[in-house]
Coordinates of C-alpha atoms in Angstrom, one line a residue:
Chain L
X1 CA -14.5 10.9 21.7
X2 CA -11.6 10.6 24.2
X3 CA -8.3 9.5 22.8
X4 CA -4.8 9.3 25.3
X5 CA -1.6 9.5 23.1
X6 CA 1.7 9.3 24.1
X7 CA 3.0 12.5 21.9
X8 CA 6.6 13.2 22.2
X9 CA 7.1 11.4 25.1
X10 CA 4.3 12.6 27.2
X11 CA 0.9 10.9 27.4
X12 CA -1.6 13.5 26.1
X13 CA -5.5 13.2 25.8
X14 CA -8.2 15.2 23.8
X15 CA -11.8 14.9 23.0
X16 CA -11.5 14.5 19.2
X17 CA -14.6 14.7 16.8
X18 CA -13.8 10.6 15.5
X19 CA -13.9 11.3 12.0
X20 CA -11.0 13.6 12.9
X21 CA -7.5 13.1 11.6
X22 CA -4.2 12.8 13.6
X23 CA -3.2 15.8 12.1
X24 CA -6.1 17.7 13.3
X25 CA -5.6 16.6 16.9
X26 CA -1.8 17.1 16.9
X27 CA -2.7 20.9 15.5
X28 CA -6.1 21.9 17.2
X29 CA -6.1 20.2 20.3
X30 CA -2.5 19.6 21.0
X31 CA -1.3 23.0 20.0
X32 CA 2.1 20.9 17.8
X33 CA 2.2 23.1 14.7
X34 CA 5.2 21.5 13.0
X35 CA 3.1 19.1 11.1
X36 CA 1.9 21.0 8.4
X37 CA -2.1 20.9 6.9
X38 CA -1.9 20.8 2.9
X39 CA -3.4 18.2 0.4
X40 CA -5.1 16.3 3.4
X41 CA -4.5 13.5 0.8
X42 CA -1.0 11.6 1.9
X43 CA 0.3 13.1 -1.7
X44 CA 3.2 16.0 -0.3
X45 CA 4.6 14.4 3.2
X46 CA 4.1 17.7 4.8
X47 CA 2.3 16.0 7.8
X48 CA 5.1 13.3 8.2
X49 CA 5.2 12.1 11.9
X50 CA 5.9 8.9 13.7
X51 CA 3.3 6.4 14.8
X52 CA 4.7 3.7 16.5
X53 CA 8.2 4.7 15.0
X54 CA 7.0 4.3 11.6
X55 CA 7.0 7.5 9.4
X56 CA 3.0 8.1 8.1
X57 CA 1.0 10.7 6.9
X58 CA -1.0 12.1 9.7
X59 CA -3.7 13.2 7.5
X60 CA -4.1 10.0 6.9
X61 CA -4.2 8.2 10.3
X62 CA -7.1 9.3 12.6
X63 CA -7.0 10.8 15.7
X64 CA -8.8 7.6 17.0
X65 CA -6.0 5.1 15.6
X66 CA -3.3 6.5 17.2
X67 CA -5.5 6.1 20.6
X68 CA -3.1 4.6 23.3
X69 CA -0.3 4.7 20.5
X70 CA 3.1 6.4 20.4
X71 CA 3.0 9.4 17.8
X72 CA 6.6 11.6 17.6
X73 CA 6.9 14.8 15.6
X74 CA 9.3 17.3 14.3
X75 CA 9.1 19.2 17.5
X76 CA 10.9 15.8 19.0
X77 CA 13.9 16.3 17.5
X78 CA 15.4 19.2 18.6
X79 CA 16.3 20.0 21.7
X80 CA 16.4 23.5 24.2
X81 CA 19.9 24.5 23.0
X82 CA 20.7 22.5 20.4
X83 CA 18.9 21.6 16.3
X84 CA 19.1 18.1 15.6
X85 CA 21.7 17.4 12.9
X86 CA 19.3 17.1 9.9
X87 CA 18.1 20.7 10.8
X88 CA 21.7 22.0 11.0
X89 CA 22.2 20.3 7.8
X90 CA 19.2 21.8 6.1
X91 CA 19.8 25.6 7.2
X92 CA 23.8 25.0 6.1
X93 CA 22.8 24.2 3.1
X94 CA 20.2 26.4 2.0
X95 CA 17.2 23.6 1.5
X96 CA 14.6 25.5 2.9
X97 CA 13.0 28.5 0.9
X98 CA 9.5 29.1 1.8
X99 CA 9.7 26.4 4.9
X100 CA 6.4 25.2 4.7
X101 CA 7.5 21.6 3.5
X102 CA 10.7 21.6 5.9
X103 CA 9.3 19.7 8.8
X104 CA 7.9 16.6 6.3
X105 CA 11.5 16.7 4.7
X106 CA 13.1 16.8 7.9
X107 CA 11.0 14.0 9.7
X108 CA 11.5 11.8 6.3
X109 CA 15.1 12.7 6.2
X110 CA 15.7 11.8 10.1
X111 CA 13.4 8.1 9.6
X112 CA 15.9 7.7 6.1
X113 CA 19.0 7.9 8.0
X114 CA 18.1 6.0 10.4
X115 CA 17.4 2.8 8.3
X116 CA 20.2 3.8 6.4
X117 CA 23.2 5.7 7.2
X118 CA 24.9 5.7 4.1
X119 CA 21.7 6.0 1.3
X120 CA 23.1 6.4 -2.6
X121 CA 21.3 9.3 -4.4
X122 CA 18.7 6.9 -5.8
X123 CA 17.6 5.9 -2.1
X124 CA 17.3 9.1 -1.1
X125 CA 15.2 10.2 -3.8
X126 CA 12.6 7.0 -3.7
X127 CA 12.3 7.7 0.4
X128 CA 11.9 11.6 0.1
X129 CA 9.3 10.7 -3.1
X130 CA 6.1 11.6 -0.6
X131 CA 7.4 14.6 0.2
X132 CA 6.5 17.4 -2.5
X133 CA 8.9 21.1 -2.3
X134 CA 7.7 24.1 -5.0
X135 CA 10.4 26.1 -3.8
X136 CA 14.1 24.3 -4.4
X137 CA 13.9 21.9 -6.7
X138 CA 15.3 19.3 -4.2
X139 CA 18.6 20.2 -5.5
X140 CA 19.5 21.8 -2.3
X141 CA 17.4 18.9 -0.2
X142 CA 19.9 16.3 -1.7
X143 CA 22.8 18.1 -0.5
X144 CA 21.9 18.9 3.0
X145 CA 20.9 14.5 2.9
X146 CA 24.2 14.2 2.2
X147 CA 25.5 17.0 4.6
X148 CA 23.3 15.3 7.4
X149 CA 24.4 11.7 6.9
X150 CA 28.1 12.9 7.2
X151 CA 27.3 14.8 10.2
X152 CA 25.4 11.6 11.7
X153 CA 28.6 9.1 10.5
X154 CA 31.1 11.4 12.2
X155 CA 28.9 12.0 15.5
X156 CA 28.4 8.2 15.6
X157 CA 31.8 7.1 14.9
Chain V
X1 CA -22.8 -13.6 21.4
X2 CA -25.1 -10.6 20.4
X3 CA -25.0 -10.0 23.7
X4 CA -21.6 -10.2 24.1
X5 CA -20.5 -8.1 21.5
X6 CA -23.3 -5.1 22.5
X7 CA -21.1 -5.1 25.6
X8 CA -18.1 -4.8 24.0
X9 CA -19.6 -2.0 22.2
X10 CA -20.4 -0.6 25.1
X11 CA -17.1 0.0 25.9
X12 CA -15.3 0.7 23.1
X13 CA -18.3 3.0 21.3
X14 CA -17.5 6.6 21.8
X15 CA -19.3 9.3 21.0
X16 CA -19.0 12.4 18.3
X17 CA -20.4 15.3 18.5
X18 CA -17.8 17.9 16.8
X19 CA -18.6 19.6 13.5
X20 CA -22.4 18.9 14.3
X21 CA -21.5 15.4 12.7
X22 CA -22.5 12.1 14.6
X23 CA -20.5 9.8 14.0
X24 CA -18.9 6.6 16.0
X25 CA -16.0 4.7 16.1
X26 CA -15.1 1.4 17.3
X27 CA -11.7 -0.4 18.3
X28 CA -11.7 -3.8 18.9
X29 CA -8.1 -5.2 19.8
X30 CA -8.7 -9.1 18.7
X31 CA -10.3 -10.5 15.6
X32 CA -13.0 -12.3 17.0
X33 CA -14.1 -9.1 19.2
X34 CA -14.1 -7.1 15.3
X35 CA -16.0 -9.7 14.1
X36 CA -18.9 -10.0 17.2
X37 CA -19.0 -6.0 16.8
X38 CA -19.4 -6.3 12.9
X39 CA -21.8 -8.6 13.4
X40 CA -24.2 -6.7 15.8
X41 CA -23.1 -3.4 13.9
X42 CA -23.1 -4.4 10.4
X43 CA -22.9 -1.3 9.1
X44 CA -19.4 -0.4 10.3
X45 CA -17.0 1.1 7.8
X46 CA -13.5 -0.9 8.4
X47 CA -10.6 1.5 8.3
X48 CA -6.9 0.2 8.0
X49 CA -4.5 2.2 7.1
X50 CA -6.7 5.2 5.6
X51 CA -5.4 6.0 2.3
X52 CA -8.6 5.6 0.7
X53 CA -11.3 6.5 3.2
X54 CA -8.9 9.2 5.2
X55 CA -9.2 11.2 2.1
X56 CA -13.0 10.7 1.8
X57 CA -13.1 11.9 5.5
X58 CA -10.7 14.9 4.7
X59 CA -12.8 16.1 2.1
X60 CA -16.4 15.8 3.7
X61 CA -17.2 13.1 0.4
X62 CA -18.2 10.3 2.9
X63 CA -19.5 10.5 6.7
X64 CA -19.8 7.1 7.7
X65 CA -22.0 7.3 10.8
X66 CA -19.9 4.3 12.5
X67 CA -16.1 3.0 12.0
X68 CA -14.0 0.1 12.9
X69 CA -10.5 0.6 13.2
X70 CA -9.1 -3.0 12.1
X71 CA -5.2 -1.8 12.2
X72 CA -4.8 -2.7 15.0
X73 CA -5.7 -6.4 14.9
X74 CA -2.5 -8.7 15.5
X75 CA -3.7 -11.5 13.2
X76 CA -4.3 -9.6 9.7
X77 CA -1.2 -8.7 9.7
X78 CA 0.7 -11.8 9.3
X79 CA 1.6 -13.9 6.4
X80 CA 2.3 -17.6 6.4
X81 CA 3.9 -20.3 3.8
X82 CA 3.0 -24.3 4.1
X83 CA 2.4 -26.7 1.6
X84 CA 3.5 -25.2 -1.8
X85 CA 0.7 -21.9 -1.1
X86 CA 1.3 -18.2 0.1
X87 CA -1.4 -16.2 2.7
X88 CA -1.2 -12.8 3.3
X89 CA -2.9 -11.5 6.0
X90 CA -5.6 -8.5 5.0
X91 CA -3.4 -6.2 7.2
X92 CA -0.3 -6.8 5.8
X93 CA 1.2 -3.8 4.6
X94 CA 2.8 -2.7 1.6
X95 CA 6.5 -2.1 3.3
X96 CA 5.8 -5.1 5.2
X97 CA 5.9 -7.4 1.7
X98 CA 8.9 -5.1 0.4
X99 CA 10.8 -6.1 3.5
X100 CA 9.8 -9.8 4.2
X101 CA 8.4 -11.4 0.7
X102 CA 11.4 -11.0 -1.3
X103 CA 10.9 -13.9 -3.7
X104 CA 7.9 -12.7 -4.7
X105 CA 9.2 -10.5 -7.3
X106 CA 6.1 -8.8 -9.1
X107 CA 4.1 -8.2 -6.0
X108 CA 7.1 -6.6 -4.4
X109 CA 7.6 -4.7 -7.5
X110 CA 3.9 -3.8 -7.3
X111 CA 4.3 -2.6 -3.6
X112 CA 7.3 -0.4 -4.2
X113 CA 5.2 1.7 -7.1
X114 CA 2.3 2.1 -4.4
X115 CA 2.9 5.7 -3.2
X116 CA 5.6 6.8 -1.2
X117 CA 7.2 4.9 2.2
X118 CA 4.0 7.2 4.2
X119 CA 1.9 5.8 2.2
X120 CA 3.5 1.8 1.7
X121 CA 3.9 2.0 5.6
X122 CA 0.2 2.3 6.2
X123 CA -1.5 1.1 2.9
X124 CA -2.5 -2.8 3.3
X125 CA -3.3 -5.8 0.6
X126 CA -6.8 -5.7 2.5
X127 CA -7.4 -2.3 2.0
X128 CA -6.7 -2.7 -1.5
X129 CA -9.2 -5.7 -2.0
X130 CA -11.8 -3.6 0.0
X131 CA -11.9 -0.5 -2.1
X132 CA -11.5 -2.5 -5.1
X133 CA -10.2 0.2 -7.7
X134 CA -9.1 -1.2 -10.8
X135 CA -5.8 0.4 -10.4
X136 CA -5.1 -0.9 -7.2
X137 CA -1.6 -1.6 -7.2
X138 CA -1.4 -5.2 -6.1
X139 CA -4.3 -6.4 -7.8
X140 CA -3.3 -7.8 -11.1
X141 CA -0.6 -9.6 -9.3
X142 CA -3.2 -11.0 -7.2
X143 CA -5.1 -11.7 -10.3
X144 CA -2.3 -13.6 -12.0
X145 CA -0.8 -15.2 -9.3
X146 CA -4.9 -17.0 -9.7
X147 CA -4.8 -15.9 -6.0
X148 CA -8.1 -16.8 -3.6
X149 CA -9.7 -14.0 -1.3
X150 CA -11.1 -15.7 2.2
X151 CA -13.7 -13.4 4.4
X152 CA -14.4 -14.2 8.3
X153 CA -17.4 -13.5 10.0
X154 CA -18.3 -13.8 13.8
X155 CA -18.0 -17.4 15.1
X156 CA -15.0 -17.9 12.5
X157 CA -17.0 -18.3 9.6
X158 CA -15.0 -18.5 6.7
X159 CA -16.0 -17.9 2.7
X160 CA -13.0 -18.3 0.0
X161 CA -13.6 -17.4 -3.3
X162 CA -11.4 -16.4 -6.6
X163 CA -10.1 -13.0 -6.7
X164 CA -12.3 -13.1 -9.8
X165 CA -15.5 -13.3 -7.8
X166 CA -15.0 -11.3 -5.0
X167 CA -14.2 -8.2 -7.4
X168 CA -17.1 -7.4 -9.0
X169 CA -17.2 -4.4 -10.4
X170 CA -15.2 -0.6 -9.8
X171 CA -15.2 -0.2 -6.1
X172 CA -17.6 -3.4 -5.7
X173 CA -17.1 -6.6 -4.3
X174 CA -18.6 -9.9 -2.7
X175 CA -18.0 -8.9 0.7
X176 CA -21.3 -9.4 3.1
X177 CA -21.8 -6.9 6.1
X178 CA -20.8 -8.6 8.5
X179 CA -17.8 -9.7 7.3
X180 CA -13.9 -8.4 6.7
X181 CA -11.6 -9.5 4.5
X182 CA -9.0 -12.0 6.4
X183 CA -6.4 -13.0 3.9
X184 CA -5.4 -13.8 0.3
X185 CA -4.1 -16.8 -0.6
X186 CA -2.2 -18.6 -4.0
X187 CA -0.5 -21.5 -4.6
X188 CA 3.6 -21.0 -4.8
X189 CA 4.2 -20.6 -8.8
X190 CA 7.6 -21.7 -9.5
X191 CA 9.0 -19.2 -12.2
X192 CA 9.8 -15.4 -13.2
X193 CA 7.4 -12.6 -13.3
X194 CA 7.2 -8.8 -13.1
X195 CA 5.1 -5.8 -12.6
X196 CA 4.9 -2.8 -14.7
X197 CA 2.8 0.5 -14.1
X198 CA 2.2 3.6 -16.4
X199 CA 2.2 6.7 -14.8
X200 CA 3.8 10.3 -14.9
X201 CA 6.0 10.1 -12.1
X202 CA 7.8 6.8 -10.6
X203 CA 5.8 7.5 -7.2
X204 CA 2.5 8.8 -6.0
X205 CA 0.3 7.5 -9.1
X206 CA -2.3 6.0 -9.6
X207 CA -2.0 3.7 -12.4
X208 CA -2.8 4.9 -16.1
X209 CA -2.3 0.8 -16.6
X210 CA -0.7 -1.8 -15.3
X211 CA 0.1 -5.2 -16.0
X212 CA 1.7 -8.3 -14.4
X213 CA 3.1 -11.2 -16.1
X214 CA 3.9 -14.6 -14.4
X215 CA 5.8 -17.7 -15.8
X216 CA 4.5 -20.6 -14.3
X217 CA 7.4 -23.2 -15.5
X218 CA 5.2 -26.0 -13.3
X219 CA 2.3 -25.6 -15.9
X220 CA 4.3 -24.3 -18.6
X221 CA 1.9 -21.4 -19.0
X222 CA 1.9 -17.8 -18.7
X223 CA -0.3 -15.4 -16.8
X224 CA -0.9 -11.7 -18.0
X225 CA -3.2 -9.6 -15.8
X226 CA -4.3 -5.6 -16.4
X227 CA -5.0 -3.1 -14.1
X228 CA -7.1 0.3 -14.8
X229 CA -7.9 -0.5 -18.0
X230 CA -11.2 -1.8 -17.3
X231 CA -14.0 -1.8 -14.6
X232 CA -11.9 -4.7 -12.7
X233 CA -8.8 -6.3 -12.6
X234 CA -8.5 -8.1 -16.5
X235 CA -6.5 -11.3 -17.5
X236 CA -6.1 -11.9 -21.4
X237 CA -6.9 -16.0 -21.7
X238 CA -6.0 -15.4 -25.6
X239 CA -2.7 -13.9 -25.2
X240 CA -1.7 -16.4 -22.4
X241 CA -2.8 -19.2 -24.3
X242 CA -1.1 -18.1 -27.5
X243 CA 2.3 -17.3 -25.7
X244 CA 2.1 -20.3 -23.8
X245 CA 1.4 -22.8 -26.8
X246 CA 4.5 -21.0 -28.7
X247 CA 7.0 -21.5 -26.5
X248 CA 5.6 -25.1 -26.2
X249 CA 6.2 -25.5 -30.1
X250 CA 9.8 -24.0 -30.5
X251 CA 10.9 -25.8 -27.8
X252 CA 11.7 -22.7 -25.1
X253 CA 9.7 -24.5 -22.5
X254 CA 12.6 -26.9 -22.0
X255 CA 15.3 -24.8 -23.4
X256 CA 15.8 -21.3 -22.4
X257 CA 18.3 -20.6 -25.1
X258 CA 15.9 -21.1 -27.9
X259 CA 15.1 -17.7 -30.0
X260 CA 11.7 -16.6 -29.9
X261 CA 10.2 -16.2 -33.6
X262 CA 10.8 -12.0 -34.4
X263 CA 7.0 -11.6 -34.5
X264 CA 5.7 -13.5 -31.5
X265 CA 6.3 -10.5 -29.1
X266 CA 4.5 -8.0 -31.0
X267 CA 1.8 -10.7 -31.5
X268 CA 1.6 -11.2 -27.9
X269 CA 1.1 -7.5 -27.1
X270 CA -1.4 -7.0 -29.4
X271 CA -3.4 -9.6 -27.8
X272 CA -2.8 -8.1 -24.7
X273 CA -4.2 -4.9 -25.4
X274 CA -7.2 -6.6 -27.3
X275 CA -8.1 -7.8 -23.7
X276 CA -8.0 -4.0 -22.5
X277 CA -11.7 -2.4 -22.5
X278 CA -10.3 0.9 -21.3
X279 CA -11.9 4.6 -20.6
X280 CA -10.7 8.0 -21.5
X281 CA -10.4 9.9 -18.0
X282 CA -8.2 12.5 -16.4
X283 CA -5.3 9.7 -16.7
X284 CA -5.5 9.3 -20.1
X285 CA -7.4 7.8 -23.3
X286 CA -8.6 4.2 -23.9
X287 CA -6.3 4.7 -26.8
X288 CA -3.3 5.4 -25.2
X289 CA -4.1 2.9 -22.1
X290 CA -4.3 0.2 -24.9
X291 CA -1.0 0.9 -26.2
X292 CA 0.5 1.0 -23.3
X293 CA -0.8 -2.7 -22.5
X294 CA 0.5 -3.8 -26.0
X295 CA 4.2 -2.5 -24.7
X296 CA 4.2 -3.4 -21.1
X297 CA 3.2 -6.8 -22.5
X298 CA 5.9 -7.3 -25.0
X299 CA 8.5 -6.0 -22.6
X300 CA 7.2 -8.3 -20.0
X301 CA 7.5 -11.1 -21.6
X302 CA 11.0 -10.4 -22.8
X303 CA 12.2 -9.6 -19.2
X304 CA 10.7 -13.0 -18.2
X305 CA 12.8 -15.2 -21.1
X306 CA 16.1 -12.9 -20.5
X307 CA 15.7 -14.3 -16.6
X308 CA 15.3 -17.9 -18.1
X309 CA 18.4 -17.6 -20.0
X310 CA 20.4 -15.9 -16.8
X311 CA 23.1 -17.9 -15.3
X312 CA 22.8 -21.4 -15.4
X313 CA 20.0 -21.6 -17.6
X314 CA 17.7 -22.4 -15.6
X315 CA 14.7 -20.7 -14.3
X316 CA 14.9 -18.6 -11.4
X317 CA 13.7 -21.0 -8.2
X318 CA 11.6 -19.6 -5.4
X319 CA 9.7 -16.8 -7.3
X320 CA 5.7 -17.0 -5.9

């Protein structure tokens, strides 16, 4: 079936198979690798995108729901010359190990702080709950969190 | 109007034809056009916001030939207040009653254990009622709030029923073809309450049990209800009646300050588990599920009289 997205900006369409997931279609047919394909279940976050400004699983959404809706992804955030702070933040300090959960965090991260600038410890962890790492322990996630939402304070202020 | 709604089909049908899989989907953008295509295609799978059929999908373990996406219909997701009662739209999601129900402590308790924010930002009450899972998160505080389910069918047909009946049994319900599930309702229940939820994390589980206790100081009676300890959402009628008629006879309906005889908790949570009629599974024993009912009981109900006893006094006001 024929879905038109707006992804990233741009109005996009694809002939998706409709029991086909958003992920699929932002992977296969859209060629946006960022979201990642792992439990296919909405239990690590590693597909976390936007739809309609609200952070989802795209595994979870399909490809047909977010017809004629607006879907952003990781590859939003950054631009030509420049990381967005919350990728600065995770490289300075060390939160990503084998990567492949990175984009979820950094999508989850990036909706947290902009809800809430300022989140105590316990926020942080509730929001980032749906977003599983086996490499850091999340020791390292916390601090670039924190690292990112100084950043984000001093750029705003 | 069968006429009518083959047209609409016609339009909004699209064909599959990847993975050698037929398959069909349909969008409808208003109620009444969901409900004149459910009607003419009653065999349409509803999909909201995925988290239970997604996964089916994912793992090739269901392939509906035909789907209706109903997330995007305006008027499920809505609640209203009037007249002493709460309805919540079927589409009402679980973020959505975090945000905007405040004072309606156990069910927003129960929809911040649901997942994680992915998940709470696309999983819905309706979706919950649909799939019907014991251990659906909201469901024993639907269950003890006494809370009605209403269905719609084409032409606004309406059928309202207790949660009781329209659960039938694991991953069964009353639900007719051709309708979808348009709201739950309850009356406003003045008085404290809570959710608790066994599990081995504080997100992403699926309850081991679950239980939700309400104070309704109107009635002067209490409300347990159990999740995933049996094949449907469980109240225990014995326990509420014996908690109920105790704090009637020490006098703790009309003063909160009274002390609670030492034994009447542990009575009460043995009662509550006695309702239990649990299963061992990968989530646990029917042993353990049973104790854990006995303790979520008697914590419950403490929580609930340390509130009564909180400031002034007096009950909290405004809880539904």
């Amino acid at each position: 079936m024929l879905i038109r997205t707006r992804v990233n900006g741009a109005w996009r369409a694809a002939d998706v198979w409709p029991g086909a997931s958003l992920l699929y279609a932002l992977r296969e047919h859209f060629g946006l690798l960022g979201a990642k394909n792992a439990c296919e279940q909405g239990e690590c976050g590693s597909c976390s995108v936007w739809l309609d400004d609200e952070l989802v699983c795209a595994c979870l959404v399909l490809a047909a729901q977010a017809h004629e809706r607006d879907v952003r992804t990781v590859e939003s955030l950054a631009s030509a010359r420049q990381l967005h702070p919350v990728q600065e933040a995770f490289l300075q300090a060390g939160a990503v190990q084998c990567g492949f959960c990175t984009p979820g965090l950094i999508v989850a991260v990036t909706d947290l702080l902009q809800k809430d600038p300022v989140p105590t410890d316990a926020t942080v962890r509730e929001a980032l709950a749906g977003n599983l790492c086996r490499c850091t322990g999340y020791a390292k996630i916390l601090d670039a969190v924190r690292l990112a939402a100084e950043r984000l304070r001093g750029a705003s202020a | 109007m069968v006429r009518a709604a083959r047209e609409i089909e016609h339009r909004r049908v699209l064909p599959g034809g990847e993975k050698g899989c037929a398959m069909h989907m349909l969008l409808p953008r208003t109620l009444p056009e969901a409900l004149e295509l459910k009607a003419a295609r009653p065999e349409a799978v509803p999909i909201a916001g995925g988290t239970d059929l997604m996964v089916d999908l994912n793992f090739g373990r269901r392939r509906p030939s035909l789907m209706m996406d109903v997330s995007r219909l305006a008027e499920l997701r809505r609640w209203r207040r009037d007249d002493g009662t709460v309805a919540l739209g079927s589409g009402v999601t679980y973020t959505q009653i975090v945000a905007g129900l405040s004072d309606c402590r156990p069910l927003v308790e129960a929809s911040r254990t649901v997942g994680s924010p992915q998940i709470r930002n696309r999983g819905t009450v309706g979706g919950n009622l649909g799939t019907a899972s014991p251990a659906g998160d909201a469901l024993p505080v639907l269950a003890a709030y006494d809370a009605e389910v209403t269905l719609v069918a084409a032409g606004g047909r309406r059928r309202t029923m207790p949660w009781h009946q329209f659960m039938t049994g694991p991953k069964k319900t009353a639900i007719r073809q051709e309708e979808l599930i348009l709201e739950t309702g309850w009356r406003f229940v003045r008085g404290t309450g809570s959710f608790s939820k066994v599990g081995t994390r504080n997100a992403m589980v699926i309850a081991v049990a679950s239980l939700c206790l309400i104070l309704d100081e109107d009635r002067r009676a209490i409300r347990v209800a159990l999740g995933s300890v049996g094949p449907t959402v469980l109240r225990a009628p014995d326990a509420e009646r014996f908690a109920s008629e105790v704090l009637a006879r020490v006098g703790l309906w009309d003063d909160s300050a009274t002390a609670l005889p030492p034994k009447v908790l542990n009575d009460f949570g043995e009662r509550v588990a006695a309702a239990a009629v649990p299963i061992d599974d990968v989530r646990g024993t029917a042993a353990y599920r049973r104790h854990a009912c006995a303790v979520m009981a008697r914590r419950a109900l403490a929580w609930a009289l340390h509130d009564r006893t909180r400031g002034t006094g007096q009950p909290r006001s405004g809880s539904c």
